[in-house]
Coordinates of C-alpha atoms and ligand atoms in Angstrom, one line a residue:
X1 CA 0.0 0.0 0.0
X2 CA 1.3 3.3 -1.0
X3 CA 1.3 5.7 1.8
X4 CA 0.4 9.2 0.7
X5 CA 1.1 10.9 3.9
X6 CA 4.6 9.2 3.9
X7 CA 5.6 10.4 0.1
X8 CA 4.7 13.8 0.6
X9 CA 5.9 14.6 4.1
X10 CA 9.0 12.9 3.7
X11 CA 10.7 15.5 2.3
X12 CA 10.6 18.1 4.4
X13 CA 10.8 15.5 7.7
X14 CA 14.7 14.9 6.4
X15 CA 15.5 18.1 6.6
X16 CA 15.6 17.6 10.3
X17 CA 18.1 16.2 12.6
X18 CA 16.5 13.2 13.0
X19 CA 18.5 10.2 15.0
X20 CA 17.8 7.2 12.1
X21 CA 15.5 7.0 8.9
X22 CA 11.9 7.8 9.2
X23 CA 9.9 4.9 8.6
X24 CA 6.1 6.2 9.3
X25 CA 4.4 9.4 9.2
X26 CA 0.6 10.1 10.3
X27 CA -1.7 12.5 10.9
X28 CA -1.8 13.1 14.8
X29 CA -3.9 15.3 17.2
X30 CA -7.4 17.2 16.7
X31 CA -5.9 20.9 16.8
X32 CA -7.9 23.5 14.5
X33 CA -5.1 25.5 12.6
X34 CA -1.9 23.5 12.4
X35 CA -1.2 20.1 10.8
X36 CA 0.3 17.6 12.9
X37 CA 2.0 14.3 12.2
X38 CA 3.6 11.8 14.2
X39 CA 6.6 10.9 12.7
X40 CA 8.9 7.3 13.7
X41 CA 12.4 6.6 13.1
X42 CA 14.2 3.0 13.3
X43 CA 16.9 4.5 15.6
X44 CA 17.3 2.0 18.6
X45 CA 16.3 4.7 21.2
X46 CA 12.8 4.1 19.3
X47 CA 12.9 7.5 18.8
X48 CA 9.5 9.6 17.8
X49 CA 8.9 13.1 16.3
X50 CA 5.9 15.7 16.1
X51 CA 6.1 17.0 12.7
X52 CA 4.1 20.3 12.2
X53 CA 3.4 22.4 9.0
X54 CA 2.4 25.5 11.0
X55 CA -0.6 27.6 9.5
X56 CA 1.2 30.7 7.6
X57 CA -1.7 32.3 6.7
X58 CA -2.3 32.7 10.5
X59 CA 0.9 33.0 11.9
X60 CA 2.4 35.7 9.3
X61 CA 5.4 36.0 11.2
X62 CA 7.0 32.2 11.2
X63 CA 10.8 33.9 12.2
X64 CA 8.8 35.8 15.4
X65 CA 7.0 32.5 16.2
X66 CA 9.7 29.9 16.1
X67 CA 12.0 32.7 18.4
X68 CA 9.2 32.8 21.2
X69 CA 8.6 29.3 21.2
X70 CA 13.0 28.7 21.2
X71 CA 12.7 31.6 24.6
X72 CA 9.8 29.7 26.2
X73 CA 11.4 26.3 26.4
X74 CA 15.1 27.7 27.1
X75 CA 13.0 29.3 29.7
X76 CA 11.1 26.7 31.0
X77 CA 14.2 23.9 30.8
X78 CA 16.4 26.7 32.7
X79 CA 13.9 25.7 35.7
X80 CA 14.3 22.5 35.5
X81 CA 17.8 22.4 36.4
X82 CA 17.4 20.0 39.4
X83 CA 16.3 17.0 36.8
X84 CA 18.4 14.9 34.5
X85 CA 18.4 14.9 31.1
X86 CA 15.7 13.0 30.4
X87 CA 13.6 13.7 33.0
X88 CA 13.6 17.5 31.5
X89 CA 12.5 16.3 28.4
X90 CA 9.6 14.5 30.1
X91 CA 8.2 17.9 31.3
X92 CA 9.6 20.4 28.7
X93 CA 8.9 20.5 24.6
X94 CA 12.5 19.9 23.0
X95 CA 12.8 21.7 19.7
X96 CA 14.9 19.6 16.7
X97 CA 16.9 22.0 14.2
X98 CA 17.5 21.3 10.5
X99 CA 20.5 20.2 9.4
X100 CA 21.5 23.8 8.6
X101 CA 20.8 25.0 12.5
X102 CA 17.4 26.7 12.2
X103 CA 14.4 25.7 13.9
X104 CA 12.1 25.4 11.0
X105 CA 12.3 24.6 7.4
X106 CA 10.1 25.8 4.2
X107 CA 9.1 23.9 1.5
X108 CA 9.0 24.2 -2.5
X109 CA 6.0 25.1 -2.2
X110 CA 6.5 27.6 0.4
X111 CA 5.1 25.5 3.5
X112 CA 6.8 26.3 7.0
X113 CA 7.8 23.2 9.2
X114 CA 9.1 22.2 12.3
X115 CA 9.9 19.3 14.6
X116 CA 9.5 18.4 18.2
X117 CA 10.6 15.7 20.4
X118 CA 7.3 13.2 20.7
X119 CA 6.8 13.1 24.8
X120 CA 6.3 8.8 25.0
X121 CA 4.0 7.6 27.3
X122 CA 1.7 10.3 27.3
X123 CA -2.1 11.1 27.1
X124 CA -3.8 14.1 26.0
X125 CA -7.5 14.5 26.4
X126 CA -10.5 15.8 24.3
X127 CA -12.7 15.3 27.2
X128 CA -11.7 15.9 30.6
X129 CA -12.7 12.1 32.6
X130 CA -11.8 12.6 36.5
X131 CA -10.8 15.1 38.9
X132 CA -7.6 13.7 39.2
X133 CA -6.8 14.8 35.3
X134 CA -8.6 18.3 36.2
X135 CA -6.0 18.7 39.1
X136 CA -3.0 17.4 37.4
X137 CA -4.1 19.9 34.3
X138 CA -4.4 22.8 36.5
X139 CA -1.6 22.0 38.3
X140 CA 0.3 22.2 34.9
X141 CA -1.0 25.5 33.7
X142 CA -0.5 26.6 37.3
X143 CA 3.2 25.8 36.9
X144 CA 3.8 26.8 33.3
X145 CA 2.5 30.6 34.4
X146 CA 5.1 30.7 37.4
X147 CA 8.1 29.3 35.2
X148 CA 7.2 32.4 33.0
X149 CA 6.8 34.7 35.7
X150 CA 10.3 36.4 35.4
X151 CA 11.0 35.9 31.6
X152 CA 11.3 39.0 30.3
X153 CA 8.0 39.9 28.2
X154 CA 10.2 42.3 25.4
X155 CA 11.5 38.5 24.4
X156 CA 8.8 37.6 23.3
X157 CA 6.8 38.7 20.2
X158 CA 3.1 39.5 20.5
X159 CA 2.7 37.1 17.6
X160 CA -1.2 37.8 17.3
X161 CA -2.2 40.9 18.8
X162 CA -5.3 41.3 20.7
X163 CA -5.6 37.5 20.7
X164 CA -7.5 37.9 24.1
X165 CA -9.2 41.3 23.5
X166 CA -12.9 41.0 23.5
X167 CA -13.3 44.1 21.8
X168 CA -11.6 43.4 19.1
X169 CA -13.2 40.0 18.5
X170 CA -16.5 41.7 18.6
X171 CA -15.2 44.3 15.8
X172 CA -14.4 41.6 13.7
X173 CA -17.8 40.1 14.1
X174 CA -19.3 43.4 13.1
X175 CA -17.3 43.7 10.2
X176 CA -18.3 40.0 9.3
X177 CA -21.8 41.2 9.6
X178 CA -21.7 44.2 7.4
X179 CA -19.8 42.3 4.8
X180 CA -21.9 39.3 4.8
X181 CA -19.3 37.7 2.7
X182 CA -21.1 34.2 2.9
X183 CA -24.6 35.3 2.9
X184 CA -25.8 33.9 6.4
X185 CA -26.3 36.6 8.3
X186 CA -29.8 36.2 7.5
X187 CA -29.3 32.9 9.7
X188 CA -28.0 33.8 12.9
X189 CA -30.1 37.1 13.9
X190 CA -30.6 35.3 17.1
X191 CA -27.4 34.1 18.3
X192 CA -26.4 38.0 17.6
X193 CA -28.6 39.4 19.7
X194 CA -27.4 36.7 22.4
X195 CA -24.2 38.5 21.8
X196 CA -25.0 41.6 22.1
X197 CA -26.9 41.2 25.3
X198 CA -24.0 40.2 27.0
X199 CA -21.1 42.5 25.2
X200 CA -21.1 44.9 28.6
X201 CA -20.9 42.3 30.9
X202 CA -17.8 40.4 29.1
X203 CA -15.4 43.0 28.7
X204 CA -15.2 43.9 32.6
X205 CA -11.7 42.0 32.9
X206 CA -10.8 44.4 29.8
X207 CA -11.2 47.1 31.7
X208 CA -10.0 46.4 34.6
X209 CA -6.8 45.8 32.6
X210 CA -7.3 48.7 31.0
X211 CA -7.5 50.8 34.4
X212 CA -3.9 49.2 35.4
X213 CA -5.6 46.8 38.5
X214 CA -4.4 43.8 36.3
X215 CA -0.7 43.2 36.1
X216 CA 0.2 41.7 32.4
X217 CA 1.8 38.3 32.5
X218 CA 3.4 35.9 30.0
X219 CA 0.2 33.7 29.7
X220 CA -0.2 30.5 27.4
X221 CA -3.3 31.7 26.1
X222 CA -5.1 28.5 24.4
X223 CA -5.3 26.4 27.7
X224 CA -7.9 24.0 26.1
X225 CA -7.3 20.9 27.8
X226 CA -5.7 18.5 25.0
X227 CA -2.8 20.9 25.3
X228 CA -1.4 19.4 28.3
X229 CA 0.1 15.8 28.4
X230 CA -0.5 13.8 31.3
X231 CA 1.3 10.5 32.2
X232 CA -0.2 7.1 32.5
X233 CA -1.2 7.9 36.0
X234 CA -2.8 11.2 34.9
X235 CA 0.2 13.2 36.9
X236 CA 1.3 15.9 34.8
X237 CA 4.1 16.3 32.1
X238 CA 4.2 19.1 30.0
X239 CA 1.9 21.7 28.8
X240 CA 2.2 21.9 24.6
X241 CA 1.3 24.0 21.8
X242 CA 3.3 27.2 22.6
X243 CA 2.2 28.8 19.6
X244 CA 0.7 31.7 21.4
X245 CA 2.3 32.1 24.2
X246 CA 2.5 36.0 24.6
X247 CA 1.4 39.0 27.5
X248 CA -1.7 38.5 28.7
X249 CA -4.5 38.0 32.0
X250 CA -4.1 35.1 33.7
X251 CA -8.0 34.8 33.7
X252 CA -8.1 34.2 30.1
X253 CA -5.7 31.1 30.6
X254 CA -8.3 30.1 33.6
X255 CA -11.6 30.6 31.5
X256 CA -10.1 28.8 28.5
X257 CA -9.1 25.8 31.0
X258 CA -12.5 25.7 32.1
X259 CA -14.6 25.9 28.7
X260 CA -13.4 22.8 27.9
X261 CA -12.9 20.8 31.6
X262 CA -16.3 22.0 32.9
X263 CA -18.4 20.9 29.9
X264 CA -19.8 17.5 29.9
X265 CA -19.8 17.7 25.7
X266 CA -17.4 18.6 23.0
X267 CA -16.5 21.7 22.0
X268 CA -18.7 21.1 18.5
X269 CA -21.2 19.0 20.3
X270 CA -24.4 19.3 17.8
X271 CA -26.9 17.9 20.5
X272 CA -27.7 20.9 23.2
X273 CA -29.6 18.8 25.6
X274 CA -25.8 16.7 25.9
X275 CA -24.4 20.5 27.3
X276 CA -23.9 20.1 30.6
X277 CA -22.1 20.8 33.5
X278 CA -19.3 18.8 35.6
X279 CA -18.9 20.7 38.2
X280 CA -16.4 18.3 40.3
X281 CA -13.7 18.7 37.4
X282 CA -14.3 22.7 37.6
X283 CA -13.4 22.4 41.6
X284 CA -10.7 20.2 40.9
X285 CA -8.8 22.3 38.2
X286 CA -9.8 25.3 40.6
X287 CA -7.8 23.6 43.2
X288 CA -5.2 22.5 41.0
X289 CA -4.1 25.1 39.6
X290 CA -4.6 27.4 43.0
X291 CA -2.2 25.1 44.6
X292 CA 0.2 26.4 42.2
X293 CA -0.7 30.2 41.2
X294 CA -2.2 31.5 44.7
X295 CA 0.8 32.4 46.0
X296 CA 1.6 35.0 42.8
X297 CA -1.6 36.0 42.1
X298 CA -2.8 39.3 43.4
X299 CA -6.6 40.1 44.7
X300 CA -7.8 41.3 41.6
X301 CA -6.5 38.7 39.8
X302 CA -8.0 36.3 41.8
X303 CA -11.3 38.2 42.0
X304 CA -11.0 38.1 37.6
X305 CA -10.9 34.0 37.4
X306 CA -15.0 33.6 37.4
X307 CA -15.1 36.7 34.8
X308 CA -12.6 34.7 33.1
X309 CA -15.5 31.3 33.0
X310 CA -17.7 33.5 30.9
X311 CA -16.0 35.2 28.9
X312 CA -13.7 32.4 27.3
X313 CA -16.4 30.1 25.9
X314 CA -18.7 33.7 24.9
X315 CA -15.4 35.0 23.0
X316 CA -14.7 31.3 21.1
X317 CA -18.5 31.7 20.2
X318 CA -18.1 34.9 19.1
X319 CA -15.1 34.1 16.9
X320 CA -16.3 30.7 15.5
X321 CA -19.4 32.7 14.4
X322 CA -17.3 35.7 12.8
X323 CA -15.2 32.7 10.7
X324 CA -19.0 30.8 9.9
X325 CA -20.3 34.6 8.6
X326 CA -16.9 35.1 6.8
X327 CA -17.1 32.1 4.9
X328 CA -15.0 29.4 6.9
X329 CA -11.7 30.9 6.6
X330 CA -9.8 30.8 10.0
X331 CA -10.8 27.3 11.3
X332 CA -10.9 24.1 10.0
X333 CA -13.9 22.9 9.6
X334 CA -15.1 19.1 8.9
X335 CA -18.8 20.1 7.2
X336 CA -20.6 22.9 5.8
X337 CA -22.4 24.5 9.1
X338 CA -19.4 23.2 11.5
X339 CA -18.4 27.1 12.6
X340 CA -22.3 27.4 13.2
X341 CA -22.5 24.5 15.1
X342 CA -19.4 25.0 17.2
X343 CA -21.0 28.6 18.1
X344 CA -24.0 27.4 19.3
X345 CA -22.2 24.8 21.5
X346 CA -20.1 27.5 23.3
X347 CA -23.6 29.9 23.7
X348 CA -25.3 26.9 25.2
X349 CA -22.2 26.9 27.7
X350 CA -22.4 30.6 28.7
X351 CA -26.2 29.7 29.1
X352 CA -25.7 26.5 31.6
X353 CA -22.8 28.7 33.4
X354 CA -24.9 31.7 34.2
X355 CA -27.6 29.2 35.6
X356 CA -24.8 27.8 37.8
X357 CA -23.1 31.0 38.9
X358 CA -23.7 31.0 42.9
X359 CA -22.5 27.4 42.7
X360 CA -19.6 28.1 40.9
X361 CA -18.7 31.4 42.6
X362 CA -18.9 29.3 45.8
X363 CA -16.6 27.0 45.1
X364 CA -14.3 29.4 43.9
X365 CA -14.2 31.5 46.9
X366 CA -13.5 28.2 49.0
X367 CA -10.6 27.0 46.6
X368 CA -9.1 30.3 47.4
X369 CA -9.7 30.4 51.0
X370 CA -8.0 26.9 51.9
Ligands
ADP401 P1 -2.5 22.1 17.4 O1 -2.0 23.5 17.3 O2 -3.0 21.6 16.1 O3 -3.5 21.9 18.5 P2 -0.6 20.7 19.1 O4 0.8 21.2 19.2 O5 -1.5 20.9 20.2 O6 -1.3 21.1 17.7 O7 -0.5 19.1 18.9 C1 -1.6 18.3 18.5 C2 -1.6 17.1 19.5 O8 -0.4 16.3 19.4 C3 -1.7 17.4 21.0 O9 -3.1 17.6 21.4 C4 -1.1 16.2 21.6 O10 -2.0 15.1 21.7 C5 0.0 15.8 20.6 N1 1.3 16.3 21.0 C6 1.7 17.6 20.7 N2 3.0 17.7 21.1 C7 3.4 16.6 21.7 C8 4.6 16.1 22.3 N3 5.7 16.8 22.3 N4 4.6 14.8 22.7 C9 3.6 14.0 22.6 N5 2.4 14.4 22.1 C10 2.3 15.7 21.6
GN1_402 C1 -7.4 26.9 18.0 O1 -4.8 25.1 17.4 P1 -5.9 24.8 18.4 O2 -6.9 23.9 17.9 O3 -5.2 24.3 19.7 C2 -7.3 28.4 18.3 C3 -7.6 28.7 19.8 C4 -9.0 28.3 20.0 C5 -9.2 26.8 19.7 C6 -10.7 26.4 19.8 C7 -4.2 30.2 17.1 O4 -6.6 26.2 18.8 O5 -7.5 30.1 20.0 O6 -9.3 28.5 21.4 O7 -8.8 26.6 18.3 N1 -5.9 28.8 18.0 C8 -5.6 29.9 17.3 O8 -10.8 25.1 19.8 O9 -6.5 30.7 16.9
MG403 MG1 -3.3 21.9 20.5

């Protein structure tokens, strides 16, 4: 059988350092914007790669992106000191160069690519099963935002401004609207006043920032929960996909955590009646991840994390709906309505999270107290 993966990726996979030849290539992961493949060797360390053509029309600046993500694991392996060597490349991404020294390679046909070390023994998860991978998750994010805590945020690139800012999100829906570029606006008159019912509401972390009560932090900032790798025993390894890793509030790190531990469904779940909450795994990531970040985080900070809950699954709605109205540009997307879908799924989760928010706000206040 002819492997079509294999012919075409092989190519740019031996431009790598690569210990042996590669012998397999296939498509890995569920991620939205990059393509990932897992790549295996016949080297007698069994060795295994991530292979990733990154998204260029997204990430304009490949040279910027590749130099934060190079900072971010120096960074985070310079913290690490007290492990050996391959215990650090349990809990850190490892970066392979090209055979000329860079960290990523383009293609003939103008395709940017990089490699990473494969973590073995790993899980990540689509759906969040127990509190014990809720903790070990926000333990993780907990500890990636400390590592970061003193690396220098003019080292970085803000690779894609206003990732974060709701305002700007809700510009771009506005703009979708007016242009109507796919004809559905005609479609989705509800779900927009939804929106703009709640635009006041969602931006009070914004503003607060934008007063000077929130201190900026370097802040992952797409905390969804199949970006961190857990071990067999669900203790935590690594957190991956340091693509946006940039400035930011660490309630938007928290909130995106949560819009995808908390709900009982998938992110694109079609069914709303299956949109429900699991509460225990948003007390156990609360507690988590606490046990990690109380000690740095400041009042307001602290007092941001709910805001954070609500405003993380409304701003993925809001962005998922401004791709559907643009004509399915940004995301990938497995059917025709799968951006409308996907928006509905998230509103359904800002719907079931209001109806929950004494509970939640309860819990949250005790995590912080303990
Ligand atoms: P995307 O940007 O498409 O989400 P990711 O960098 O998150 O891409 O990688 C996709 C998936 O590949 C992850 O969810 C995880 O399951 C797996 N993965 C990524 N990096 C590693 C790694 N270093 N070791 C093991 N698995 C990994
Ligand atoms: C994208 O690449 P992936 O699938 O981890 C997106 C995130 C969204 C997420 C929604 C660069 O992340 O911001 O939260 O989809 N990444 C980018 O599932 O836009
Ligand atoms: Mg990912």
């Amino acid at each position: 059988m002819i492997d079509t993966h294999f012919n075409k990726i092989n190519p740019p996979a031996n431009q790598f350092k690569l210990n042996g030849h590669v012998v397999s290539i296939v498509p890995f992961g569920s991620g939205h914007i990059n393509d990932t493949f897992k790549v295996q060797t016949d080297s007698d360390e069994k060795n295994a790669y991530l292979l990733q053509k990154i998204n260029h029309q997204i990430f304009q600046d490949v040279d910027g992106l590749m130099n934060n993500i190079k900072e971010v694991c120096k960074h985070i392996k310079s913290k690490l000191s007290h492990l050996n060597a391959e215990e650090v490349e349990k809990h850190s991404m490892t970066l392979i160069e090209t055979k000329n020294g860079e960290s990523f390679c383009k293609d003939e046909e103008g395709n940017y690519w990089r490699v990473f070390k494969l973590i073995e023994n790993t899980k990540s998860y689509d759906i969040v099963e127990t509190p014990a991978q809720a903790f070990s998750g926000g333990k993780a994010f907990g500890q990636f935002q400390k590592q970061l805590s003193d690396l220098p945020a003019e080292k970085l690139t803000e690779i894609l401004p206003n990732f974060h800012n709701i305002d700007f999100r809700l510009g771009n829906l506005k703009e979708a609207i007016a242009k109507n570029e796919a004809n559905r606006v005609g479609q989705v008159e509800d779900l927009l006043s939804y929106i703009s019912n709640r635009e006041s509401k969602m931006r009070t972390i914004l503003e607060m920032g934008n007063r000077g009560e929130l201190p900026v932090r370097i802040t992952h900032n797409d905390t969804k929960f199949n970006n961190v790798l857990l071990d067999e025993d669900d203790k935590v390894q690594c957190v991956i996909d340091l693509d946006t890793v940039m400035p930011g509030y660490i309630a938007y790190d928290f909130g995106d955590a949560i819009r995808t531990i908390i709900n009982s469904a998938a992110e694109d779940e079609a069914d709303l009646d299956n949109i429900k909450l699991n509460i225990p795994l948003f007390q156990a990531y609360a507690e988590g991840y606490l046990s990690e970040a109380k000690d740095f985080l400041t009042e307001n900070e602290l007092e941001t994390l709910l805001h954070g809950v609500y405003l993380l699954p409304y701003m993925q709605a809001v962005r998922f709906l401004t791709d559907y109205l643009n004509g399915d540009t940004y995301y990938k997307v497995h059917y025709s309505d799968h951006n409308l879908v996907r928006t509905k799924s998230q509103l359904k989760l800002v719907d079931e999270l209001e109806k929950h928010h004494e509970e939640l706000k309860l819990i949250l206040h005790d995590s912080i107290s303990v």
